[in-house]
XYZ file of C-alpha atoms in Angstrom:
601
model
C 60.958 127.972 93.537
C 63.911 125.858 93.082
C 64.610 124.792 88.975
C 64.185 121.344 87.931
C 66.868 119.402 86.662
C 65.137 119.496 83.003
C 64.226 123.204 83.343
C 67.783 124.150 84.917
C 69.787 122.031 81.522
C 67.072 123.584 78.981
C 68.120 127.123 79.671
C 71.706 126.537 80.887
C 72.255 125.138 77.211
C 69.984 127.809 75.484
C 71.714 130.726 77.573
C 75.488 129.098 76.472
C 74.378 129.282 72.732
C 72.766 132.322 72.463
C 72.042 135.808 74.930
C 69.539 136.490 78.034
C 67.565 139.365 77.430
C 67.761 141.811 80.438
C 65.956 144.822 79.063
C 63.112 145.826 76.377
C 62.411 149.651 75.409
C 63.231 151.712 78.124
C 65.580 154.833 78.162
C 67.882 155.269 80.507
C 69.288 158.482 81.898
C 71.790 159.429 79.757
C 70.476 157.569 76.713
C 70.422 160.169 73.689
C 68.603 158.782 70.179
C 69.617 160.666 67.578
C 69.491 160.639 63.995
C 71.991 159.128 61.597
C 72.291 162.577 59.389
C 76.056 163.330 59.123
C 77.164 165.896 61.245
C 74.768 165.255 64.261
C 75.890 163.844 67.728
C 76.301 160.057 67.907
C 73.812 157.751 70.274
C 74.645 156.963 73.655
C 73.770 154.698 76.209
C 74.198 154.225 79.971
C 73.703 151.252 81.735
C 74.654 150.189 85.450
C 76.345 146.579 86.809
C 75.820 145.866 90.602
C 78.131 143.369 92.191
C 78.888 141.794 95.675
C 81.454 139.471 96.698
C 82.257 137.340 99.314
C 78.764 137.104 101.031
C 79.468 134.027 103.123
C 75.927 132.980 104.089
C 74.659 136.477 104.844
C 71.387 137.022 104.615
C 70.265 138.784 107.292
C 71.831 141.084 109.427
C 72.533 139.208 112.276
C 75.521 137.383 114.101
C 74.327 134.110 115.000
C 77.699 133.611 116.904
C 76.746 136.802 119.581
C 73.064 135.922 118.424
C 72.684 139.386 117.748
C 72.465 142.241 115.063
C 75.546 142.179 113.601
C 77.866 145.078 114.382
C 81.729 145.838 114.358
C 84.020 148.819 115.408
C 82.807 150.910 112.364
C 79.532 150.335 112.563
C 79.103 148.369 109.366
C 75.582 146.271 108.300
C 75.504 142.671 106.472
C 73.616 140.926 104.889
C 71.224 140.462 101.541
C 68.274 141.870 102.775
C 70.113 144.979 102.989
C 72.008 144.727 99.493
C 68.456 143.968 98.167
C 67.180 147.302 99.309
C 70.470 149.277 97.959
C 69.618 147.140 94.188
C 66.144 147.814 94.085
C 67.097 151.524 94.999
C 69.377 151.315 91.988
C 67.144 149.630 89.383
C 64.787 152.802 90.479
C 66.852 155.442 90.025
C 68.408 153.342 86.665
C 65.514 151.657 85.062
C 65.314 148.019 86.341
C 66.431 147.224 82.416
C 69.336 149.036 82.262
C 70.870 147.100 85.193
C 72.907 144.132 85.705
C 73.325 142.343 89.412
C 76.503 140.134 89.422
C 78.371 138.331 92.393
C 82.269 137.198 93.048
C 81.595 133.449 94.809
C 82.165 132.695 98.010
C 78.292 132.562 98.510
C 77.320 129.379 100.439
C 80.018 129.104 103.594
C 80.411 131.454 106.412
C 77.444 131.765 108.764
C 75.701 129.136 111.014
C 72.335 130.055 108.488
C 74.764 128.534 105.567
C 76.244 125.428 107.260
C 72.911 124.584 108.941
C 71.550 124.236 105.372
C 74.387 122.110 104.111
C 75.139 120.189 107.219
C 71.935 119.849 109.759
C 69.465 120.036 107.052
C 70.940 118.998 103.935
C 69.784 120.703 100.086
C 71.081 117.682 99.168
C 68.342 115.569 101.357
C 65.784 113.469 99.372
C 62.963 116.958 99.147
C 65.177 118.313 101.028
C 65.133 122.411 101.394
C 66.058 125.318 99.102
C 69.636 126.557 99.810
C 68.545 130.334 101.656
C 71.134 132.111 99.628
C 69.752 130.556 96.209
C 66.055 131.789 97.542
C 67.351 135.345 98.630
C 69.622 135.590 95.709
C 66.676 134.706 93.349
C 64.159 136.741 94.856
C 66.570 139.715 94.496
C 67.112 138.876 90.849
C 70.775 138.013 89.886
C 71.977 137.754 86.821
C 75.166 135.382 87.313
C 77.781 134.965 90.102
C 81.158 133.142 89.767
C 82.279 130.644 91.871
C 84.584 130.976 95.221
C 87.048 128.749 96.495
C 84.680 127.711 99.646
C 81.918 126.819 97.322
C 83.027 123.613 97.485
C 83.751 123.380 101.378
C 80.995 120.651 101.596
C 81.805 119.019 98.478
C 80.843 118.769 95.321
C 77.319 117.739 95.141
C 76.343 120.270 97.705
C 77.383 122.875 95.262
C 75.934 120.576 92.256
C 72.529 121.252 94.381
C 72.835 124.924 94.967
C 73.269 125.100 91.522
C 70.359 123.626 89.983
C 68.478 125.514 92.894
C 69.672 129.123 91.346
C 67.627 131.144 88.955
C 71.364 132.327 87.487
C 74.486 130.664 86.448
C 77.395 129.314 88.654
C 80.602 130.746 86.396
C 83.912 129.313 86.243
C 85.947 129.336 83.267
C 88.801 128.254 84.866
C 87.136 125.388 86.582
C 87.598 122.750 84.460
C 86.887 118.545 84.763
C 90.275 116.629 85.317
C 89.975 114.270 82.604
C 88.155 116.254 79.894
C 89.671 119.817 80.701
C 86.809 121.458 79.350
C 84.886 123.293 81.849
C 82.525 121.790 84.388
C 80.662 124.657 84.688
C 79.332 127.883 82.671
C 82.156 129.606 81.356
C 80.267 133.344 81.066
C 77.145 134.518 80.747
C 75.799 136.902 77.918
C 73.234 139.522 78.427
C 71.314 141.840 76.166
C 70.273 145.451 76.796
C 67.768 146.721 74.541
C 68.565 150.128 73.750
C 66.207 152.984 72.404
C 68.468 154.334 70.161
C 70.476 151.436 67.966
C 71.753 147.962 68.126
C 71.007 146.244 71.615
C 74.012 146.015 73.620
C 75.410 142.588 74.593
C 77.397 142.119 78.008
C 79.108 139.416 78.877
C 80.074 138.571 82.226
C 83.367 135.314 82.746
C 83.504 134.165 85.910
C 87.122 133.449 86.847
C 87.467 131.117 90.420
C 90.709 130.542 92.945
C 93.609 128.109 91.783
C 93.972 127.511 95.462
C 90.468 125.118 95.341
C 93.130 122.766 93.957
C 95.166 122.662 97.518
C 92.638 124.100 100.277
C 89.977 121.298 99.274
C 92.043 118.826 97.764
C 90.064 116.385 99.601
C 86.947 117.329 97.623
C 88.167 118.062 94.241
C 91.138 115.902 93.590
C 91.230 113.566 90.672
C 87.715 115.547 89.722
C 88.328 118.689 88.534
C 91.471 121.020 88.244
C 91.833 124.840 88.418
C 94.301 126.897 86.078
C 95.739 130.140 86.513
C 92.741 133.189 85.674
C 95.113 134.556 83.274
C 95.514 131.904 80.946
C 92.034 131.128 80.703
C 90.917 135.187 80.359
C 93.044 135.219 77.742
C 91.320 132.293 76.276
C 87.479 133.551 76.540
C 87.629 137.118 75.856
C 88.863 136.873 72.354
C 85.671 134.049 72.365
C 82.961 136.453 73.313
C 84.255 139.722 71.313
C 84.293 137.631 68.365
C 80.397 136.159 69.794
C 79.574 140.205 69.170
C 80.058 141.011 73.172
C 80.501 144.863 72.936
C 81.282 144.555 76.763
C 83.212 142.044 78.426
C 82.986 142.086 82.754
C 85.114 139.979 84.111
C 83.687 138.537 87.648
C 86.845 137.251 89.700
C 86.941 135.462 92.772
C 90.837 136.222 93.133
C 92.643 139.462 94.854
C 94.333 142.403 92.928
C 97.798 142.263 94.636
C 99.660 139.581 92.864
C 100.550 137.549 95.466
C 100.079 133.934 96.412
C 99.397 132.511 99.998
C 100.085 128.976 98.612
C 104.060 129.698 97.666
C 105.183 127.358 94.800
C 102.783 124.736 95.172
C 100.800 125.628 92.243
C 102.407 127.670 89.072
C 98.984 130.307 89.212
C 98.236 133.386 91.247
C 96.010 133.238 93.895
C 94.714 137.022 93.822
C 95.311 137.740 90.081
C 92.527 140.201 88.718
C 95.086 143.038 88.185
C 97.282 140.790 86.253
C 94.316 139.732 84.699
C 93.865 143.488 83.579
C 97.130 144.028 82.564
C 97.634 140.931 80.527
C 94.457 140.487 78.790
C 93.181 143.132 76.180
C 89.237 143.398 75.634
C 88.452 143.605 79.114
C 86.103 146.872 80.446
C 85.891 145.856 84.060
C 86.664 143.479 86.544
C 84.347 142.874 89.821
C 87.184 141.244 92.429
C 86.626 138.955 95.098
C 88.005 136.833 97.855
C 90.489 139.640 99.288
C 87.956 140.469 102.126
C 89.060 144.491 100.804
C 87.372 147.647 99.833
C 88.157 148.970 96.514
C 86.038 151.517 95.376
C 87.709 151.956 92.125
C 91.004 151.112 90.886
C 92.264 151.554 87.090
C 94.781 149.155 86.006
C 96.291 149.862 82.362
C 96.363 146.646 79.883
C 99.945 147.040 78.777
C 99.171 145.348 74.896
C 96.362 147.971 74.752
C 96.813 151.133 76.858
C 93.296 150.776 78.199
C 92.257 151.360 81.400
C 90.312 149.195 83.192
C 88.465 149.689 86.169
C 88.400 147.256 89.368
C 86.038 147.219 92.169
C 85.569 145.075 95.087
C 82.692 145.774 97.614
C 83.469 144.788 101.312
C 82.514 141.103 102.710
C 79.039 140.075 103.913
C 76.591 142.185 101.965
C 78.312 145.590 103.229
C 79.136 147.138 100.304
C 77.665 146.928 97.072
C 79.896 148.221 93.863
C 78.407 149.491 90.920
C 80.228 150.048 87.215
C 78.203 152.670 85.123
C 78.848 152.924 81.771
C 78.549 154.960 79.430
C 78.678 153.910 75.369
C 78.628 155.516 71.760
C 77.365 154.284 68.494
C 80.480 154.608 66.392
C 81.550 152.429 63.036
C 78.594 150.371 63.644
C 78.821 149.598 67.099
C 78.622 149.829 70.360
C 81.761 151.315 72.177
C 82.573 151.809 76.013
C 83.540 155.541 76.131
C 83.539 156.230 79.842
C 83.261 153.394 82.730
C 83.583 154.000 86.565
C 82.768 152.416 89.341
C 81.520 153.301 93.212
C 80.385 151.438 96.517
C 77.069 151.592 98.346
C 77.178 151.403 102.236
C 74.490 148.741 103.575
C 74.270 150.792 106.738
C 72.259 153.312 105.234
C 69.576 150.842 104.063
C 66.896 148.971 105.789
C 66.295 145.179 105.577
C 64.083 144.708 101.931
C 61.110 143.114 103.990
C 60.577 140.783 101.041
C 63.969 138.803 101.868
C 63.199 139.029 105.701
C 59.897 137.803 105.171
C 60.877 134.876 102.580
C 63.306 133.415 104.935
C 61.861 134.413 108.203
C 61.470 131.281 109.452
C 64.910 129.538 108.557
C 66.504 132.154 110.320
C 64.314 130.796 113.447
C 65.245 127.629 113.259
C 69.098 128.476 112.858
C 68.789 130.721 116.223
C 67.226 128.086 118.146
C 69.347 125.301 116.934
C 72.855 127.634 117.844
C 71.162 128.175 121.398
C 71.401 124.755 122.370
C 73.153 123.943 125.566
C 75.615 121.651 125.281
C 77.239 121.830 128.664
C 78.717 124.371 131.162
C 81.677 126.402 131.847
C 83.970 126.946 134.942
C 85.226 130.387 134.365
C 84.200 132.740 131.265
C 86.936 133.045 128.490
C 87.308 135.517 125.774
C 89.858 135.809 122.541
C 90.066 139.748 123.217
C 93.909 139.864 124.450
C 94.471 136.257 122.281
C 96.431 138.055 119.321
C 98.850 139.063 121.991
C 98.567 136.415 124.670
C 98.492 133.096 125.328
C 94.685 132.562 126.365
C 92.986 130.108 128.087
C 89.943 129.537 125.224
C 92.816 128.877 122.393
C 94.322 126.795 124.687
C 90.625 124.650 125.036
C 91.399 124.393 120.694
C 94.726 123.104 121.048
C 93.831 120.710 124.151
C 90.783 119.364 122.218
C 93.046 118.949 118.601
C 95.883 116.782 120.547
C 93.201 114.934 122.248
C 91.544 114.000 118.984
C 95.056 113.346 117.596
C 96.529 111.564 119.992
C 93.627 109.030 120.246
C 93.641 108.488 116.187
C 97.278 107.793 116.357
C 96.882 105.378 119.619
C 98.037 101.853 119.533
C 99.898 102.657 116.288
C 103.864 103.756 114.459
C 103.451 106.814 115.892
C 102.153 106.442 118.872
C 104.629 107.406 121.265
C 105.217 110.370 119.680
C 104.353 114.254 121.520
C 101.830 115.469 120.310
C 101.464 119.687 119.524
C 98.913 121.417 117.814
C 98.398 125.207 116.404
C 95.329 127.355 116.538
C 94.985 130.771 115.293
C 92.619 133.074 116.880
C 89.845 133.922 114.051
C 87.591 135.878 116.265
C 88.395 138.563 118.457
C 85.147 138.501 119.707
C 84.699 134.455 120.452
C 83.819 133.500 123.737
C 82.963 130.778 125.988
C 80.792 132.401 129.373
C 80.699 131.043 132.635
C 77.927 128.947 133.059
C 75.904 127.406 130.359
C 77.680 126.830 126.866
C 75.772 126.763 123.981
C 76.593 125.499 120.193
C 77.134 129.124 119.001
C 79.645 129.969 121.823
C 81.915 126.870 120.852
C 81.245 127.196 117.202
C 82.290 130.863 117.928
C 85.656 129.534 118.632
C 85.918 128.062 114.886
C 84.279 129.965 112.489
C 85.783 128.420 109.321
C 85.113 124.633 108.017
C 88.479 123.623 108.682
C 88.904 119.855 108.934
C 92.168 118.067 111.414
C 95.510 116.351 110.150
C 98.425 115.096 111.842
C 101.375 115.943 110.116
C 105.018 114.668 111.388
C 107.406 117.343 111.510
C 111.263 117.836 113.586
C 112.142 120.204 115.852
C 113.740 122.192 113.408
C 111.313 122.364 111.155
C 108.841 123.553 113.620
C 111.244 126.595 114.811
C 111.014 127.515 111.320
C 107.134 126.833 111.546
C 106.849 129.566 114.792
C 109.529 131.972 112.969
C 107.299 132.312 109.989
C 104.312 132.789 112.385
C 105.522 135.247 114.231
C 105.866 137.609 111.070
C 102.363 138.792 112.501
C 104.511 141.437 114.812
C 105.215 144.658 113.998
C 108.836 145.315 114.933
C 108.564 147.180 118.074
C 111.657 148.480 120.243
C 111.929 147.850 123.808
C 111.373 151.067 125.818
C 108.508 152.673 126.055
C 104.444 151.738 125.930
C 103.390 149.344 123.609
C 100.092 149.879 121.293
C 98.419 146.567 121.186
C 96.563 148.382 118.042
C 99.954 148.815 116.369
C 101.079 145.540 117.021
C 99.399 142.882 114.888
C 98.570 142.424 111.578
C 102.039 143.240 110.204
C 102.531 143.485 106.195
C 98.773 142.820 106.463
C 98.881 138.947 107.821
C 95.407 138.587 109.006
C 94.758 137.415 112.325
C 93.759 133.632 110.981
C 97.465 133.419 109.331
C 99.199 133.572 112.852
C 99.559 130.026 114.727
C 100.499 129.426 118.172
C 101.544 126.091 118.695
C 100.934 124.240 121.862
C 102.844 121.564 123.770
C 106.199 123.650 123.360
C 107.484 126.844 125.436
C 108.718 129.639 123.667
C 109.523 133.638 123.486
C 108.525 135.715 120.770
C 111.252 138.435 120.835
C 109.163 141.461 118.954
C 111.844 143.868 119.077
C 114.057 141.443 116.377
C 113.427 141.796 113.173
C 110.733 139.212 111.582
C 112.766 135.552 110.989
C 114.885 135.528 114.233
C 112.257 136.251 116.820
C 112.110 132.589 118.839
C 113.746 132.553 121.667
C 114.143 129.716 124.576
C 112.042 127.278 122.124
C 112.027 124.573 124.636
C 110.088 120.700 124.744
C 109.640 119.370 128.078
C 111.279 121.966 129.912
C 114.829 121.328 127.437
C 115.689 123.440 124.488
C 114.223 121.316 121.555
C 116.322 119.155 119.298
C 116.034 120.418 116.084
C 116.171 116.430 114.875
C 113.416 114.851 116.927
C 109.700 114.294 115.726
C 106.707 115.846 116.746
C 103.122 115.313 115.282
C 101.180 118.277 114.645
C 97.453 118.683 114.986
C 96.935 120.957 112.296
C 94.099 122.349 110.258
C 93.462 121.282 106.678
C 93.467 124.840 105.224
C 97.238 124.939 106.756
C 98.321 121.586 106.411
C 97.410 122.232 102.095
C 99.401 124.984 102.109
C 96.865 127.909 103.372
C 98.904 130.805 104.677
C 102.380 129.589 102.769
C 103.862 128.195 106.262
C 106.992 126.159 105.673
C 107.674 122.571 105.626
C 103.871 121.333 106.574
C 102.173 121.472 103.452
C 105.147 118.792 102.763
C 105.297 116.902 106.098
C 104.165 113.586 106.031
C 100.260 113.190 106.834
C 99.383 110.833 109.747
C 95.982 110.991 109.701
C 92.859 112.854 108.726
C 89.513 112.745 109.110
C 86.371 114.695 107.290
C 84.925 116.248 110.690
C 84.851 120.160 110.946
C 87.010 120.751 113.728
C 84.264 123.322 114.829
C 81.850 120.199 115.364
C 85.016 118.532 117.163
C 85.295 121.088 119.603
C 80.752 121.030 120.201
C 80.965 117.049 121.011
C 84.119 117.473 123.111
C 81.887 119.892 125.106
C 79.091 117.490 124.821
C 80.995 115.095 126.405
C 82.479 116.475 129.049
C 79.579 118.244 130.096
C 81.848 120.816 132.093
C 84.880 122.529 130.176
C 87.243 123.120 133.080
C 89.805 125.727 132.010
C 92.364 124.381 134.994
C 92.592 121.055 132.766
C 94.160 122.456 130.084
C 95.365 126.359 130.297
C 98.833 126.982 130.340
C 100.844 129.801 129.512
C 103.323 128.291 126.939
C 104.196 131.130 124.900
C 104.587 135.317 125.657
C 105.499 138.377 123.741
C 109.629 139.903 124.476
C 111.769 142.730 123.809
C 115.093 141.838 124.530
C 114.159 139.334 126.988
C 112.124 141.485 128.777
C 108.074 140.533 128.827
C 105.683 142.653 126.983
C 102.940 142.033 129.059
């Protein structure tokens, strides 16, 4: 049952002043009480912290874009109901009070089951409905979870909802209001195990969020609340809760451990920082990372002030992995010290669905499937992203066509009317398609599976070259001569498959045997090589247009016009309205893959 508001502020302000109790008298394995005679062995104590990350609306295993169990090349599982099988497995073999279940954000976007809940049915409706990942997440028992960058995707007061609606706290130290700067949410939590042999131990968990809320939803957070860098403020709050008598401070990050940035120099912070975090900040045992969409079973970074080691995890997306830190402590001085902490990951494929989380939420998973299996109009031919890293397909041609469409009738009868109109798309699914025959919701939401909102931004001919240069980093160099791998081709350096653009409305070459930065070739407008001084309006995403993926000049450009629509929904009424999505309207084969002029494919 969902907290009320008087409830949810009684024990938000009792748990910020003093500790939650998570345990009472039992003894763990590897929990030793022995006397305090000189000479003897000191006490120990083991205890275990679960975590996930990155969840994204899964509950159950299913894909409600295939509307099917979920299932990729490797045969992974997904979901909560799965993780809540591996925990209570855990808390078994553990003792449930020698346990800890902690999350990295990025909880409430990501599946149709998630934006149904926040979009078709509203938590934020007068009575309206409990949030499905605050009822699974409850019902499996968690303990805290920090905050991701797309919890606030549907704004603010959707996340105020979920919020009140969790049996846990929402952490983010480094989410702070923009006039106060003090936080606008729970800094850390604090936890007590009671031990059989000594002092109870106290664990506290900080949740540290993305500085990139502050640019990917600008739109919900500006001039509200502001997000500085995760090392500044760990370096802040650990000092705080050692000196509060924490004799273990976790760290829950929604932020990488590479270093890098995908926003450039638009903010001074880090975008995945949890290994600088590590480094820099002494008094830190672990760190449970988020938001790199990575497996890291365990990774020791050394605090350079300290020597320490520290240990990192981060358990795959979606339920599939869940980590767990044991630790083991001694009774020296007068307190409780970490002497040993590792960490490991738990496959979801070897569990079955908990049939307590499957049953709770049995029926809003109905109501999802048969509100994504609505027919919303037909289809002339069947088209599939499978070959649309490589080539230039008809179904991310429908994106584009249905982006310059919206565009260009925003923009009509005004300055910038007269103006060409281009857009980018990125393919975010290999698996997306669009069947002949009857379209559903699911098969063009399939097409879009992030909450990405449209812009027009005015850019020059130049500046777009540069734009398609940058893209086309996504190629790995490959000679001419010979076969060519499409397995081996992508995904250079890592770029994921969402961080390379085509751009419609232009023809161009993408010369793969170059090196990355002078690949476009035969960049053309209207059948002419493009002037690198005229304007262009691009229909571009919002995550891009803020600066998402680091692409030059359009985070700058000057913005046209925007609107608050999910481009996803853009592209289900477009369908709706045409009734019949004719690929002969709008497929064209503006750009292909070179080496040394000759085509790839």
């Amino acid at each position: 049952m969902p907290l009320n508001r008087r409830t949810f502020l009684e024990r938000s302000a009792a748990a910020g002043a003093g500790v939650a109790v998570a345990g009472a008298t039992a003894l763990p394995a590897g929990a030793v009480e022995q006397g305090h005679s000189q000479g003897r062995p000191p006490k120990r104590y083991s205890f275990t912290v679960m975590g996930t990350t990155d969840l994204h609306g899964n509950v159950f295993n299913w894909d409600y874009f295939t509307d099917k169990e979920f299932d990729d090349k490797t045969h992974n599982d997904v979901g909560l109901a799965k993780i809540s099988t591996l925990v209570e497995k855990v808390r078994k073999e553990k003792g449930r009070r020698n346990t800890l279940l902690i999350d990295a954000g990025d909880t409430i976007q990501g599946t149709q089951l998630s934006y149904y809940y926040a979009k078709v049915d509203p938590i934020t409706a007068k009575r309206g409905p409990v949030h499905p990942m605050a009822q699974a997440m409850n019902a499996i028992g968690y303990d805290a979870a920090a905050l991701g960058n797309h919890e606030f995707n549907y704004g603010i007061p959707v996340l105020r909802k979920f919020e009140e609606q969790c049996d846990f706290p929402l952490l983010g130290a480094n989410a702070l209001d923009a006039k106060t700067l003090r936080p606008a949410f729970r800094p850390y939590s604090m936890h007590r195990l009671r031990t059989p042999c000594g002092r109870d131990v106290k664990v506290a968990v900080l949740g540290l969020t993305n500085p990139g809320i502050a640019i990917w939803d600008k739109a919900n957070v500006q001039g509200k609340m502001t997000f500085p860098g995760l090392e500044e403020q760990a370096a802040k709050w650990v000092p705080k809760l050692r000196s509060m008598g924490a004799d273990v401070v976790i760290v829950s990050a929604h932020s990488g451990s590479s270093g890098t940035s995908s926003y450039g120099d638009q903010l001074p912070y880090i975008e995945n920082a949890a290994g600088l975090v590590a480094e820099q900040v002494p008094g830190i045992d672990a760190i449970l990372v988020g938001h790199a969409h990575t497996e890291i079973a365990e990774y020791f970074v050394a605090n350079k002030e300290t020597g320490k080691k520290v240990v990192l995890s981060e358990p795959l997306k979606w339920g599939q992995r869940l980590t767990l830190f044991d630790f083991d402590l001694v009774w020296e001085k007068g307190r409780w010290t970490v002497e040993k902490v590792g960490a490991q990951v738990l496959n979801s494929n070897t569990a079955d669905e908990d049939p307590k989380i499957t049953g709770l939420l049995g029926d809003e998973h109905k109501k999802v499937v048969a509100y994504v299996n609505q027919v919303i109009g037909t289809s002339t031919t069947a088209m599939t992203t499978a070959d649309a890293p490589w080539k230039d397909e008809p179904i991310i041609d429908l994106i584009n066509h249905v982006q310059a469409e919206t565009v260009k009738a925003a923009l009509a009868g005004g300055q910038y009317a007269a103006l060409p109109v281009l857009s980018q798309a990125s393919c975010f699914s290999r698996t997306a398609a669009i069947p002949a025959g009857q379209v559903t919701i699911r098969d063009a939401a399939g097409l879009y599976v992030f909450e990405n909102t449209l812009e027009a931004r005015l850019l020059t001919g130049g500046q777009l070259k540069d734009y398609l240069e940058f893209s086309a980093r996504y190629y790995v160099q490959t000679p001419a001569g010979g076969p060519v791998d499409t397995a081996k081709l992508t995904n250079a350096d890592n770029t994921p498959d969402y961080n390379y653009d085509a751009v419609s409305g232009l023809t161009y070459e993408i010369d793969v045997a170059k090196p990355a930065g002078s690949r476009i070739v035969n960049l053309s407008f209207d059948g002419r090589p493009i002037d690198a001084a005229a304007q262009f309006v691009l229909a571009v995403n919002n995550y891009r247009a803020s600066g998402g993926g680091n692409f030059p000049h359009v985070a700058k450009a000057q913005q046209l016009w925007a609107n608050s629509e999910e481009i996803r929904n853009t592209i289900i009424n477009w369908v709706k309205a045409k009734g019949t999505v004719d690929s002969a309207q709008f497929a064209t084969v503006g750009w292909k893959l070179t080496r040394d002029g000759t085509p790839v494919f």
